[in-house]
């Protein structure tokens, strides 16, 4: 008989020196983490073809169209009426009308991004990724909210400001230019409140919904049906209630500040329009936080 083979010695583990070196790059303080989330939000919005880009193009088309109206009105009407002292009124009239159109791409941005983003993160389990790192819930909320404010500002602030500056450039005298320059703070006020309301409300619906489809359905129902019905009842019963609809509130604020009226249509008082945008935006912010 042959002797059994001797047992093989166990292989011993070998530790390889991987050349570990302590991280020497930039260390961000926790208070700036919301910047990263904001940039990620903007990158997500710009990533595909249908989330943001068509609505930015739509806002640009609206701006160019209203600018053409301003230019044509200046050359064909204002030049004839400026001697009677009503020239600047024609230049300012086109700007508040533009908000009727700007709210369309703004609503589409709320549908493709705003009302879906937080519910999407919850549905896909992204919160595990976020909060496994030193990211506070406040950082997440602040990053998403700031990013959405930037997106809506491209609609409600960029276009109207360009139109206001363009109307100043169309004037022929220094006095008319100074008069037109007064439209700039009005445009800033309308755009700021509109951006605030249109950014926060969809995010609030998204934060409270368990799934993205539910958030989109509830937000669309609120904006298209509930707010419109309340606004129509306000037109019949109590005019300030008409400002419950965000679009109607922005339109009323613009018409009141620019002292322009549509034939046969009554707008909500200025205080009701401002109050509606502020209160709904503040309530939505509280719901998100």
XYZ file of N, CA and C in Angstrom:
867
model
N 0.848 -1.199 0.000
C 0.000 0.000 0.000
C 0.875 1.236 0.000
N 0.394 2.178 -0.730
C 1.137 3.443 -0.793
C 0.746 4.324 0.378
N 1.707 5.058 0.855
C 1.440 5.958 1.991
C 0.581 7.131 1.530
N -0.361 7.558 2.368
C -1.200 8.717 1.979
C -0.365 9.971 1.789
N -0.830 10.746 0.831
C -0.099 11.988 0.540
C -0.206 12.930 1.726
N 0.854 13.592 2.014
C 0.803 14.542 3.151
C -0.169 15.683 2.856
N -0.841 16.158 3.862
C -1.801 17.268 3.628
C -1.098 18.524 3.118
N -1.803 19.154 2.198
C -1.245 20.386 1.641
C -1.366 21.524 2.661
N -0.367 22.319 2.724
C -0.471 23.468 3.658
C -1.522 24.474 3.174
N -2.232 24.995 4.116
C -3.260 25.985 3.779
C -2.633 27.246 3.199
N -3.315 27.723 2.157
C -2.816 28.967 1.550
C -3.076 30.122 2.507
N -2.072 30.836 2.731
C -2.198 31.973 3.639
C -2.508 33.237 2.845
N -3.408 34.040 3.392
C -3.769 35.277 2.713
C -2.603 36.247 2.645
N -2.604 36.963 1.570
C -1.542 37.942 1.355
C -2.173 39.321 1.303
N -1.671 40.210 2.063
C -2.177 41.583 2.085
C -1.346 42.415 1.127
N -2.022 42.963 0.160
C -1.329 43.794 -0.823
C -1.468 45.257 -0.424
N -0.440 45.964 -0.523
C -0.457 47.397 -0.232
C -1.008 48.129 -1.450
N -2.201 48.642 -1.310
C -2.845 49.346 -2.423
C -2.471 50.815 -2.471
N -1.564 51.186 -1.676
C -1.120 52.573 -1.714
C -2.171 53.542 -1.217
N -2.832 53.209 -0.125
C -3.893 54.079 0.395
C -3.334 55.445 0.747
N -4.051 56.429 0.336
C -3.694 57.802 0.698
C -4.959 58.516 1.135
N -4.867 59.296 2.129
C -6.017 60.031 2.634
C -6.521 61.008 1.577
N -7.869 61.128 1.492
C -8.474 62.028 0.512
C -7.974 63.451 0.735
N -7.454 64.023 -0.350
C -6.872 65.364 -0.244
C -7.629 66.383 -1.069
N -8.811 66.005 -1.594
C -9.567 66.931 -2.431
C -10.381 67.910 -1.603
N -11.261 68.587 -2.301
C -12.097 69.593 -1.637
C -13.143 68.914 -0.769
N -13.308 69.400 0.408
C -14.330 68.898 1.323
C -15.412 69.960 1.466
N -16.616 69.569 1.082
C -17.728 70.510 1.143
C -18.344 70.508 2.538
N -18.598 71.668 3.078
C -19.314 71.705 4.354
C -20.747 71.215 4.166
N -21.332 70.585 5.165
C -22.695 70.058 5.022
C -23.716 71.114 4.617
N -23.467 72.356 4.966
C -24.438 73.406 4.651
C -24.537 73.700 3.161
N -23.596 73.200 2.353
C -23.629 73.459 0.909
C -24.096 72.250 0.105
N -24.534 71.189 0.774
C -24.957 69.999 0.043
C -26.197 70.254 -0.804
N -27.004 71.233 -0.410
C -28.189 71.516 -1.208
C -27.814 72.049 -2.583
N -26.611 72.636 -2.723
C -26.159 73.071 -4.045
C -26.047 71.879 -4.994
N -25.512 70.783 -4.481
C -25.348 69.582 -5.303
C -26.708 69.051 -5.744
N -27.664 69.021 -4.829
C -29.002 68.529 -5.160
C -29.681 69.462 -6.151
N -29.483 70.751 -6.014
C -30.057 71.697 -6.967
C -29.488 71.474 -8.366
N -28.166 71.297 -8.462
C -27.555 71.063 -9.769
C -28.029 69.741 -10.373
N -28.213 68.741 -9.523
C -28.731 67.469 -10.019
C -30.153 67.629 -10.533
N -30.942 68.444 -9.858
C -32.316 68.708 -10.291
C -32.329 69.402 -11.655
N -31.482 70.394 -11.832
C -31.417 71.102 -13.111
C -30.900 70.183 -14.215
N -29.916 69.346 -13.893
C -29.396 68.416 -14.901
C -30.456 67.397 -15.305
N -31.238 66.924 -14.339
C -32.329 65.996 -14.644
C -33.366 66.653 -15.545
N -33.672 67.919 -15.283
C -34.664 68.621 -16.101
C -34.188 68.793 -17.538
N -32.901 69.008 -17.726
C -32.361 69.283 -19.062
C -31.976 68.007 -19.806
N -32.013 66.867 -19.135
C -31.406 65.653 -19.669
C -32.115 65.142 -20.916
N -33.424 65.069 -20.917
C -34.153 64.513 -22.052
C -34.819 65.613 -22.859
N -35.430 65.198 -23.951
C -35.955 66.171 -24.904
C -37.254 66.814 -24.447
N -38.067 66.116 -23.654
C -39.433 66.574 -23.417
C -39.681 67.132 -22.026
N -38.715 67.125 -21.145
C -38.977 67.630 -19.796
C -39.007 69.145 -19.740
N -38.009 69.788 -20.319
C -37.866 71.236 -20.168
C -37.716 71.967 -21.494
N -36.970 71.399 -22.410
C -36.576 72.124 -23.617
C -37.755 72.635 -24.445
N -38.817 71.841 -24.692
C -39.926 72.383 -25.498
C -40.597 73.583 -24.853
N -40.675 73.587 -23.543
C -41.384 74.671 -22.857
C -40.524 75.932 -22.791
N -39.199 75.771 -22.750
C -38.321 76.932 -22.869
C -38.450 77.536 -24.260
N -38.509 76.677 -25.278
C -38.704 77.170 -26.649
C -40.057 77.864 -26.769
N -41.091 77.285 -26.141
C -42.406 77.924 -26.175
C -42.399 79.296 -25.533
N -41.728 79.430 -24.386
C -41.626 80.741 -23.736
C -40.857 81.723 -24.607
N -39.836 81.234 -25.304
C -39.074 82.100 -26.205
C -39.941 82.575 -27.364
N -40.773 81.681 -27.893
C -41.680 82.068 -28.981
C -42.668 83.126 -28.497
N -43.190 82.951 -27.280
C -44.110 83.949 -26.720
C -43.414 85.293 -26.577
N -42.197 85.280 -26.078
C -41.449 86.529 -25.898
C -41.213 87.226 -27.226
N -40.808 86.464 -28.230
C -40.575 87.061 -29.553
C -41.880 87.582 -30.139
N -42.962 86.818 -29.981
C -44.245 87.258 -30.519
C -44.735 88.547 -29.889
N -44.655 88.631 -28.570
C -45.080 89.864 -27.896
C -44.133 91.004 -28.244
N -42.843 90.701 -28.404
C -41.899 91.737 -28.825
C -42.236 92.294 -30.193
N -42.668 91.429 -31.101
C -43.090 91.898 -32.430
C -44.313 92.791 -32.310
N -45.250 92.405 -31.443
C -46.437 93.244 -31.224
C -46.031 94.608 -30.682
N -45.092 94.625 -29.747
C -44.604 95.900 -29.217
C -43.992 96.757 -30.321
N -43.183 96.144 -31.153
C -42.502 96.904 -32.207
C -43.495 97.430 -33.236
N -44.432 96.581 -33.651
C -45.426 97.013 -34.641
C -46.315 98.099 -34.053
N -46.734 97.935 -32.792
C -47.579 98.948 -32.160
C -46.848 100.272 -32.045
N -45.574 100.209 -31.761
C -44.794 101.433 -31.621
C -44.725 102.185 -32.938
N -44.537 101.468 -34.033
C -44.362 102.129 -35.314
C -45.674 102.547 -35.953
N -46.736 101.778 -35.739
C -47.978 102.084 -36.434
C -48.962 102.888 -35.609
N -48.914 102.764 -34.292
C -49.927 103.403 -33.453
C -49.313 104.420 -32.507
N -48.258 103.976 -31.815
C -47.687 104.850 -30.797
C -47.129 106.110 -31.417
N -46.512 105.973 -32.576
C -45.967 107.167 -33.217
C -47.039 108.189 -33.512
N -48.252 107.720 -33.799
C -49.342 108.622 -34.111
C -49.988 109.191 -32.850
N -49.987 108.388 -31.766
C -50.702 108.810 -30.563
C -49.812 109.433 -29.498
N -48.497 109.368 -29.691
C -47.611 109.885 -28.648
C -47.806 111.372 -28.422
N -48.219 112.096 -29.475
C -48.428 113.529 -29.313
C -49.605 113.817 -28.386
N -50.503 112.841 -28.242
C -51.652 113.026 -27.354
C -51.371 112.529 -25.934
N -50.171 112.045 -25.722
C -49.785 111.636 -24.373
C -50.197 110.243 -23.980
N -50.571 109.389 -24.960
C -50.992 108.031 -24.625
C -50.051 106.992 -25.205
N -48.926 107.415 -25.712
C -47.983 106.485 -26.321
C -47.490 105.401 -25.390
N -46.958 105.723 -24.223
C -46.443 104.687 -23.333
C -47.474 103.649 -22.936
N -48.785 104.037 -22.893
C -49.814 103.075 -22.535
C -49.853 101.919 -23.523
N -49.679 102.211 -24.788
C -49.673 101.155 -25.796
C -48.465 100.245 -25.622
N -47.351 100.802 -25.232
C -46.172 99.971 -25.036
C -46.325 99.042 -23.829
N -46.972 99.504 -22.788
C -47.111 98.689 -21.579
C -48.271 97.706 -21.663
N -49.225 97.930 -22.557
C -50.413 97.082 -22.593
C -50.095 95.653 -23.001
N -49.115 95.463 -23.885
C -48.830 94.117 -24.394
C -48.192 93.221 -23.342
N -47.459 93.797 -22.398
C -46.724 92.968 -21.434
C -47.658 92.202 -20.498
N -48.668 92.825 -19.866
C -49.547 92.030 -18.999
C -50.336 90.970 -19.745
N -50.662 91.217 -21.019
C -51.354 90.197 -21.798
C -50.491 88.953 -21.974
N -49.178 89.122 -21.965
C -48.282 87.988 -22.203
C -48.394 86.926 -21.115
N -48.796 87.312 -19.905
C -48.882 86.326 -18.828
C -49.966 85.289 -19.094
N -50.947 85.614 -19.911
C -51.944 84.620 -20.284
C -51.306 83.459 -21.037
N -50.210 83.728 -21.731
C -49.521 82.701 -22.512
C -48.369 82.080 -21.747
N -47.684 82.862 -20.931
C -46.546 82.316 -20.188
C -46.965 81.209 -19.227
N -48.179 81.263 -18.724
C -48.575 80.252 -17.747
C -48.743 78.867 -18.379
N -48.858 78.800 -19.722
C -48.992 77.491 -20.379
C -47.688 76.695 -20.289
N -46.543 77.221 -20.765
C -45.300 76.451 -20.574
C -44.937 76.262 -19.103
N -45.327 77.207 -18.249
C -45.045 77.038 -16.819
C -45.785 75.825 -16.263
N -47.049 75.673 -16.632
C -47.811 74.510 -16.163
C -47.223 73.216 -16.705
N -46.770 73.220 -17.952
C -46.182 72.009 -18.521
C -44.901 71.616 -17.783
N -44.128 72.601 -17.333
C -42.933 72.289 -16.545
C -43.326 71.673 -15.204
N -44.413 72.147 -14.621
C -44.860 71.540 -13.367
C -45.303 70.098 -13.571
N -45.802 69.775 -14.760
C -46.243 68.409 -15.026
C -45.073 67.481 -15.342
N -44.120 67.953 -16.098
C -43.009 67.085 -16.491
C -41.937 66.967 -15.412
N -41.860 67.959 -14.519
C -40.788 67.946 -13.517
C -41.342 68.148 -12.108
N -41.982 69.286 -11.859
C -42.307 69.698 -10.496
C -43.166 68.718 -9.730
N -44.295 68.306 -10.310
C -45.222 67.441 -9.586
C -44.779 65.989 -9.549
N -43.708 65.659 -10.262
C -43.280 64.265 -10.344
C -41.990 63.976 -9.599
N -41.181 64.987 -9.321
C -39.791 64.735 -8.948
C -39.647 64.083 -7.573
N -40.332 64.583 -6.549
C -40.177 64.006 -5.209
C -40.841 62.633 -5.135
N -42.037 62.512 -5.723
C -42.700 61.210 -5.749
C -41.877 60.190 -6.526
N -41.194 60.626 -7.557
C -40.321 59.725 -8.324
C -39.165 59.238 -7.456
N -38.553 60.132 -6.692
C -37.459 59.724 -5.810
C -37.938 58.708 -4.777
N -39.132 58.913 -4.257
C -39.673 57.965 -3.279
C -39.968 56.623 -3.949
N -40.542 56.677 -5.148
C -40.942 55.452 -5.843
C -39.742 54.608 -6.266
N -38.662 55.252 -6.667
C -37.477 54.533 -7.142
C -36.492 54.194 -6.031
N -36.804 54.596 -4.803
C -35.905 54.308 -3.696
C -34.701 55.218 -3.614
N -34.792 56.385 -4.241
C -33.647 57.300 -4.230
C -33.387 57.888 -2.854
N -34.389 57.883 -1.988
C -34.171 58.425 -0.649
C -33.100 57.628 0.107
N -33.029 56.318 -0.181
C -31.987 55.509 0.454
C -30.605 56.004 0.059
N -30.476 56.387 -1.205
C -29.197 56.915 -1.678
C -28.902 58.270 -1.042
N -29.913 59.136 -1.009
C -29.697 60.477 -0.470
C -29.308 60.428 1.004
N -30.100 59.712 1.789
C -29.964 59.816 3.236
C -29.016 58.770 3.819
N -28.373 57.949 2.957
C -27.264 57.136 3.439
C -26.001 57.966 3.548
N -26.051 59.150 3.053
C -24.951 60.096 3.131
C -25.336 61.220 4.095
N -24.397 62.070 4.450
C -24.730 63.120 5.425
C -25.574 64.232 4.807
N -26.724 63.856 4.263
C -27.638 64.823 3.661
C -28.855 64.940 4.565
N -29.101 66.098 5.042
C -30.264 66.318 5.887
C -31.512 66.464 5.023
N -32.690 66.126 5.547
C -33.916 66.366 4.784
C -34.059 67.817 4.340
N -33.590 68.748 5.170
C -33.665 70.155 4.790
C -32.805 70.438 3.562
N -31.635 69.790 3.462
C -30.791 69.967 2.281
C -31.503 69.477 1.025
N -32.162 68.335 1.140
C -32.891 67.779 0.000
C -34.007 68.717 -0.440
N -34.819 69.158 0.521
C -35.943 70.043 0.194
C -35.445 71.353 -0.398
N -34.422 71.931 0.209
C -33.905 73.210 -0.273
C -33.322 73.072 -1.679
N -32.630 71.972 -1.946
C -32.066 71.770 -3.272
C -33.131 71.614 -4.337
N -34.144 70.798 -4.070
C -35.224 70.604 -5.038
C -36.020 71.888 -5.249
N -36.316 72.586 -4.157
C -37.107 73.807 -4.262
C -36.352 74.893 -5.018
N -35.081 75.067 -4.712
C -34.290 76.078 -5.406
C -34.159 75.755 -6.888
N -33.942 74.488 -7.205
C -33.869 74.102 -8.607
C -35.156 74.376 -9.352
N -36.292 74.083 -8.717
C -37.577 74.338 -9.372
C -37.839 75.832 -9.516
N -37.411 76.625 -8.547
C -37.547 78.077 -8.667
C -36.749 78.605 -9.854
N -35.562 78.065 -10.070
C -34.748 78.492 -11.212
C -35.453 78.156 -12.523
N -36.037 76.963 -12.606
C -36.716 76.555 -13.836
C -37.903 77.460 -14.143
N -38.711 77.757 -13.137
C -39.884 78.603 -13.369
C -39.497 80.040 -13.606
N -38.372 80.473 -13.053
C -37.919 81.846 -13.293
C -37.569 82.070 -14.755
N -37.147 81.027 -15.462
C -36.869 81.184 -16.892
C -38.131 81.509 -17.675
N -39.289 81.188 -17.122
C -40.560 81.489 -17.791
C -41.109 82.832 -17.332
N -41.271 82.997 -16.029
C -41.993 84.153 -15.500
C -41.123 85.381 -15.255
N -39.815 85.238 -15.281
C -38.946 86.389 -15.047
C -38.126 86.760 -16.279
N -37.495 85.785 -16.907
C -36.595 86.092 -18.025
C -37.334 86.757 -19.179
N -38.426 86.141 -19.634
C -39.161 86.697 -20.770
C -39.757 88.069 -20.501
N -40.552 88.235 -19.429
C -41.121 89.557 -19.152
C -40.078 90.644 -18.926
N -38.949 90.313 -18.300
C -37.907 91.328 -18.113
C -37.350 91.770 -19.461
N -37.127 90.824 -20.359
C -36.657 91.185 -21.703
C -37.667 92.074 -22.416
N -38.955 91.767 -22.267
C -39.986 92.595 -22.900
C -40.013 93.993 -22.293
N -39.862 94.083 -20.977
C -39.857 95.397 -20.335
C -38.677 96.235 -20.810
N -37.505 95.625 -20.898
C -36.329 96.357 -21.382
C -36.475 96.721 -22.854
N -37.079 95.834 -23.629
C -37.295 96.121 -25.047
C -38.253 97.294 -25.227
N -39.290 97.352 -24.378
C -40.234 98.468 -24.471
C -39.564 99.785 -24.112
N -38.589 99.741 -23.193
C -37.832 100.959 -22.877
C -37.022 101.395 -24.087
N -36.430 100.432 -24.787
C -35.638 100.767 -25.961
C -36.451 101.300 -27.117
N -37.754 101.044 -27.132
C -38.597 101.523 -28.224
C -39.031 102.972 -28.048
N -38.841 103.522 -26.867
C -39.260 104.902 -26.646
C -38.327 105.862 -27.371
N -38.834 107.057 -27.634
C -38.075 108.037 -28.409
C -37.602 109.216 -27.580
N -38.186 109.413 -26.415
C -37.788 110.540 -25.577
C -37.355 110.033 -24.209
N -36.613 110.868 -23.504
C -36.138 110.487 -22.175
C -37.288 110.329 -21.195
N -38.273 111.189 -21.292
C -39.416 111.101 -20.373
C -40.190 109.808 -20.588
N -40.389 109.431 -21.867
C -41.070 108.166 -22.140
C -40.241 106.979 -21.659
N -38.921 107.071 -21.803
C -38.056 105.983 -21.347
C -38.140 105.819 -19.831
N -38.157 106.938 -19.107
C -38.282 106.866 -17.654
C -39.633 106.295 -17.250
N -40.669 106.652 -18.011
C -41.994 106.102 -17.728
C -42.013 104.594 -17.946
N -41.416 104.158 -19.056
C -41.374 102.733 -19.349
C -40.517 101.968 -18.355
N -39.495 102.622 -17.823
C -38.604 101.949 -16.882
C -39.339 101.556 -15.603
N -40.440 102.238 -15.318
C -41.233 101.907 -14.136
C -41.914 100.550 -14.261
N -41.983 100.019 -15.494
C -42.587 98.698 -15.657
C -41.690 97.581 -15.127
N -40.400 97.840 -15.007
C -39.468 96.789 -14.596
C -39.748 96.262 -13.188
N -39.913 97.119 -12.162
C -40.235 96.564 -10.840
C -41.578 95.845 -10.806
N -42.531 96.283 -11.628
C -43.813 95.581 -11.684
C -43.631 94.171 -12.235
N -42.849 94.070 -13.301
C -42.580 92.765 -13.898
C -41.838 91.860 -12.913
N -40.892 92.424 -12.179
C -40.155 91.646 -11.181
C -41.084 91.134 -10.080
N -42.009 91.971 -9.631
C -42.931 91.560 -8.571
C -43.856 90.449 -9.055
N -44.434 90.622 -10.243
C -45.342 89.600 -10.780
C -44.599 88.289 -11.000
N -43.428 88.370 -11.616
C -42.666 87.161 -11.907
C -42.191 86.440 -10.665
N -41.799 87.187 -9.646
C -41.316 86.564 -8.412
C -42.427 85.799 -7.702
N -43.592 86.426 -7.565
C -44.706 85.748 -6.896
C -45.206 84.566 -7.717
N -45.287 84.740 -9.042
C -45.722 83.636 -9.888
C -44.757 82.466 -9.844
N -43.472 82.759 -9.883
C -42.462 81.702 -9.787
C -42.566 80.965 -8.460
N -42.750 81.710 -7.383
C -42.861 81.112 -6.055
C -44.047 80.156 -5.974
N -45.208 80.591 -6.451
C -46.404 79.756 -6.351
C -46.330 78.545 -7.273
N -45.910 78.765 -8.518
C -45.866 77.666 -9.482
C -44.763 76.657 -9.159
N -43.764 77.049 -8.394
C -42.700 76.113 -8.025
C -43.067 75.297 -6.791
N -43.680 75.920 -5.804
C -43.912 75.242 -4.531
C -45.131 74.321 -4.542
N -46.219 74.744 -5.178
C -47.441 73.938 -5.128
C -47.265 72.550 -5.744
N -46.714 72.424 -6.957
C -46.524 71.071 -7.503
C -45.595 70.215 -6.645
N -44.544 70.815 -6.087
C -43.648 70.057 -5.222
C -44.376 69.554 -3.977
N -45.311 70.344 -3.467
C -46.076 69.908 -2.297
C -46.935 68.691 -2.629
N -47.603 68.719 -3.777
C -48.392 67.560 -4.186
C -47.493 66.345 -4.388
N -46.316 66.564 -4.953
C -45.379 65.466 -5.171
C -44.868 64.896 -3.854
N -44.661 65.763 -2.863
C -44.160 65.305 -1.568
C -45.202 64.499 -0.802
N -46.478 64.783 -1.020
C -47.528 64.105 -0.264
C -48.045 62.842 -0.939
N -47.715 62.634 -2.216
C -48.236 61.482 -2.949
C -47.275 60.300 -2.857
N -47.800 59.076 -2.744
C -46.908 57.911 -2.646
C -46.268 57.521 -3.970
N -46.938 57.852 -5.085
C -46.408 57.486 -6.395
C -46.508 58.663 -7.344
N -45.673 58.614 -8.380
C -45.601 59.713 -9.331
C -46.913 59.902 -10.083
N -47.552 58.817 -10.514
C -48.797 58.929 -11.272
C -49.886 59.601 -10.443
N -49.937 59.269 -9.158
C -50.937 59.891 -8.282
C -50.649 61.374 -8.121
N -49.389 61.728 -7.938
C -49.030 63.140 -7.779
C -49.408 63.947 -9.013
N -49.130 63.415 -10.192
C -49.464 64.124 -11.428
C -50.969 64.277 -11.582
N -51.716 63.216 -11.278
C -53.165 63.272 -11.432
C -53.792 64.274 -10.464
N -53.340 64.252 -9.217
C -53.921 65.158 -8.218
C -53.570 66.608 -8.536
N -52.317 66.869 -8.921
C -51.928 68.238 -9.252
C -52.683 68.741 -10.479
N -52.800 67.928 -11.514
C -53.533 68.339 -12.713
C -54.998 68.597 -12.388
N -55.596 67.735 -11.558
C -56.984 67.952 -11.176
C -57.169 69.230 -10.379
N -56.229 69.505 -9.488
C -56.308 70.736 -8.694
C -56.183 71.969 -9.580
N -55.197 71.956 -10.479
C -54.916 73.142 -11.294
C -55.979 73.359 -12.366
N -56.390 72.295 -13.029
C -57.287 72.431 -14.177
C -58.745 72.492 -13.758
N -59.121 71.729 -12.731
C -60.537 71.628 -12.391
C -60.892 72.391 -11.117
N -60.266 72.034 -10.000
C -60.672 72.613 -8.712
C -60.470 74.122 -8.697
N -59.271 74.571 -9.056
C -58.991 76.010 -9.030
C -59.858 76.764 -10.026
N -60.092 76.181 -11.187
C -60.920 76.850 -12.194
C -62.365 76.972 -11.723
N -62.881 75.917 -11.108
C -64.264 75.965 -10.620
C -64.412 77.028 -9.536
N -63.462 77.074 -8.605
C -63.523 78.091 -7.552
C -63.418 79.489 -8.150
N -62.568 79.656 -9.161
C -62.435 80.964 -9.803
C -63.726 81.370 -10.506
N -64.385 80.418 -11.155
C -65.649 80.736 -11.823
C -66.730 81.093 -10.813
N -66.765 80.385 -9.693
C -67.715 80.745 -8.643
C -67.410 82.131 -8.087
N -66.126 82.450 -7.974
C -65.755 83.781 -7.515
C -66.214 84.868 -8.458
N -66.167 84.605 -9.764
C -66.638 85.601 -10.729
C -68.127 85.860 -10.570
N -68.860 84.872 -10.063
C -70.305 85.028 -9.898
C -70.687 85.531 -8.511
N -69.963 85.092 -7.480
C -70.367 85.365 -6.106
C -69.527 86.432 -5.422
N -68.217 86.277 -5.488
C -67.321 87.194 -4.756
C -66.034 87.299 -5.545
N -65.780 88.463 -6.116
C -64.693 88.628 -7.078
C -63.316 88.261 -6.529
N -62.960 88.570 -5.277
C -61.628 88.171 -4.794
C -61.363 86.673 -4.869
N -62.437 85.868 -4.807
C -62.262 84.422 -4.875
C -61.746 83.978 -6.243
N -61.888 84.826 -7.233
C -61.407 84.496 -8.579
C -59.895 84.334 -8.608
N -59.205 84.922 -7.650
C -57.744 84.835 -7.605
C -57.253 83.504 -7.063
N -58.162 82.593 -6.711
C -57.717 81.284 -6.221
C -56.953 80.531 -7.299
N -57.344 80.718 -8.543
C -56.618 80.114 -9.662
C -55.303 80.856 -9.863
N -54.184 80.122 -9.918
C -52.872 80.763 -10.004
C -52.737 81.609 -11.262
N -53.178 81.079 -12.388
C -53.079 81.842 -13.628
C -53.908 83.108 -13.587
N -55.129 83.006 -13.062
C -55.982 84.186 -12.945
C -55.398 85.192 -11.966
N -54.761 84.707 -10.896
C -54.145 85.616 -9.931
C -53.001 86.396 -10.563
N -52.155 85.713 -11.340
C -51.062 86.419 -12.016
C -51.597 87.414 -13.034
N -52.606 86.993 -13.783
C -53.197 87.895 -14.776
C -53.813 89.114 -14.111
N -54.543 88.898 -13.005
C -55.158 90.023 -12.300
C -54.101 90.964 -11.740
N -53.041 90.406 -11.183
C -51.965 91.242 -10.643
C -51.333 92.081 -11.741
N -51.104 91.477 -12.906
C -50.504 92.214 -14.019
C -51.430 93.315 -14.515
N -52.703 92.984 -14.689
C -53.646 93.978 -15.203
C -53.819 95.138 -14.229
N -53.850 94.840 -12.937
C -54.021 95.905 -11.942
C -52.778 96.786 -11.849
N -51.602 96.172 -11.849
C -50.378 96.970 -11.733
C -50.132 97.818 -12.974
N -50.465 97.283 -14.140
C -50.255 98.029 -15.381
C -51.454 98.890 -15.751
N -52.520 98.818 -14.940
C -53.731 99.606 -15.182
C -54.288 99.334 -16.578
N -54.419 98.058 -16.897
C -54.960 97.618 -18.179
C -56.150 96.720 -17.891
N -57.167 96.769 -18.717
C -58.347 95.936 -18.513
C -58.773 95.306 -19.830
N -59.326 94.099 -19.722
C -59.886 93.430 -20.889
C -61.349 93.813 -21.025
N -61.821 94.069 -22.236
C -63.229 94.437 -22.415
C -64.157 93.317 -21.950
N -65.095 93.666 -21.094
C -66.086 92.706 -20.640
C -65.595 91.699 -19.620
N -64.442 91.902 -19.021
C -63.918 90.957 -18.032
C -63.441 91.703 -16.798
N -63.861 91.194 -15.642
C -63.441 91.773 -14.374
C -62.370 90.892 -13.737
N -61.340 91.527 -13.243
C -60.261 90.797 -12.598
C -60.369 90.942 -11.086
N -59.766 90.014 -10.394
C -59.749 90.067 -8.935
C -58.982 91.296 -8.467
N -59.291 91.805 -7.278
C -58.531 92.949 -6.751
C -57.054 92.608 -6.592
N -56.239 93.639 -6.570
C -54.796 93.434 -6.472
C -54.424 92.714 -5.181
N -55.059 93.102 -4.061
C -54.721 92.481 -2.785
C -55.063 90.991 -2.791
N -56.165 90.635 -3.465
C -56.549 89.226 -3.523
C -55.575 88.419 -4.369
N -55.121 89.004 -5.481
C -54.173 88.306 -6.350
C -52.843 88.069 -5.634
N -52.323 89.120 -4.996
C -51.056 88.974 -4.268
C -51.215 87.996 -3.107
N -52.321 88.123 -2.371
C -52.551 87.242 -1.235
C -52.675 85.782 -1.640
N -53.347 85.522 -2.754
C -53.511 84.147 -3.214
C -52.170 83.510 -3.550
N -51.331 84.226 -4.291
C -50.024 83.685 -4.666
C -49.146 83.462 -3.439
N -49.186 84.415 -2.503
C -48.364 84.293 -1.299
C -48.854 83.175 -0.383
N -50.155 83.139 -0.121
C -50.695 82.169 0.834
C -50.561 80.749 0.297
N -50.921 80.544 -0.959
C -50.813 79.192 -1.513
C -49.352 78.738 -1.581
N -48.468 79.660 -1.955
C -47.053 79.309 -1.992
C -46.496 79.007 -0.615
N -46.889 79.806 0.384
C -46.402 79.578 1.750
C -46.948 78.271 2.317
N -48.228 77.988 2.063
C -48.808 76.733 2.543
C -48.127 75.529 1.894
N -47.827 75.648 0.608
C -47.136 74.555 -0.081
C -45.728 74.359 0.467
N -45.035 75.456 0.749
C -43.687 75.354 1.318
C -43.718 74.665 2.675
N -44.706 75.011 3.493
C -44.837 74.363 4.800
C -45.122 72.871 4.650
N -45.909 72.502 3.640
C -46.211 71.088 3.416
C -44.974 70.312 2.974
N -44.113 70.960 2.186
C -42.894 70.289 1.721
C -41.924 70.083 2.872
N -41.742 71.127 3.651
C -40.778 71.065 4.752
C -41.268 70.148 5.865
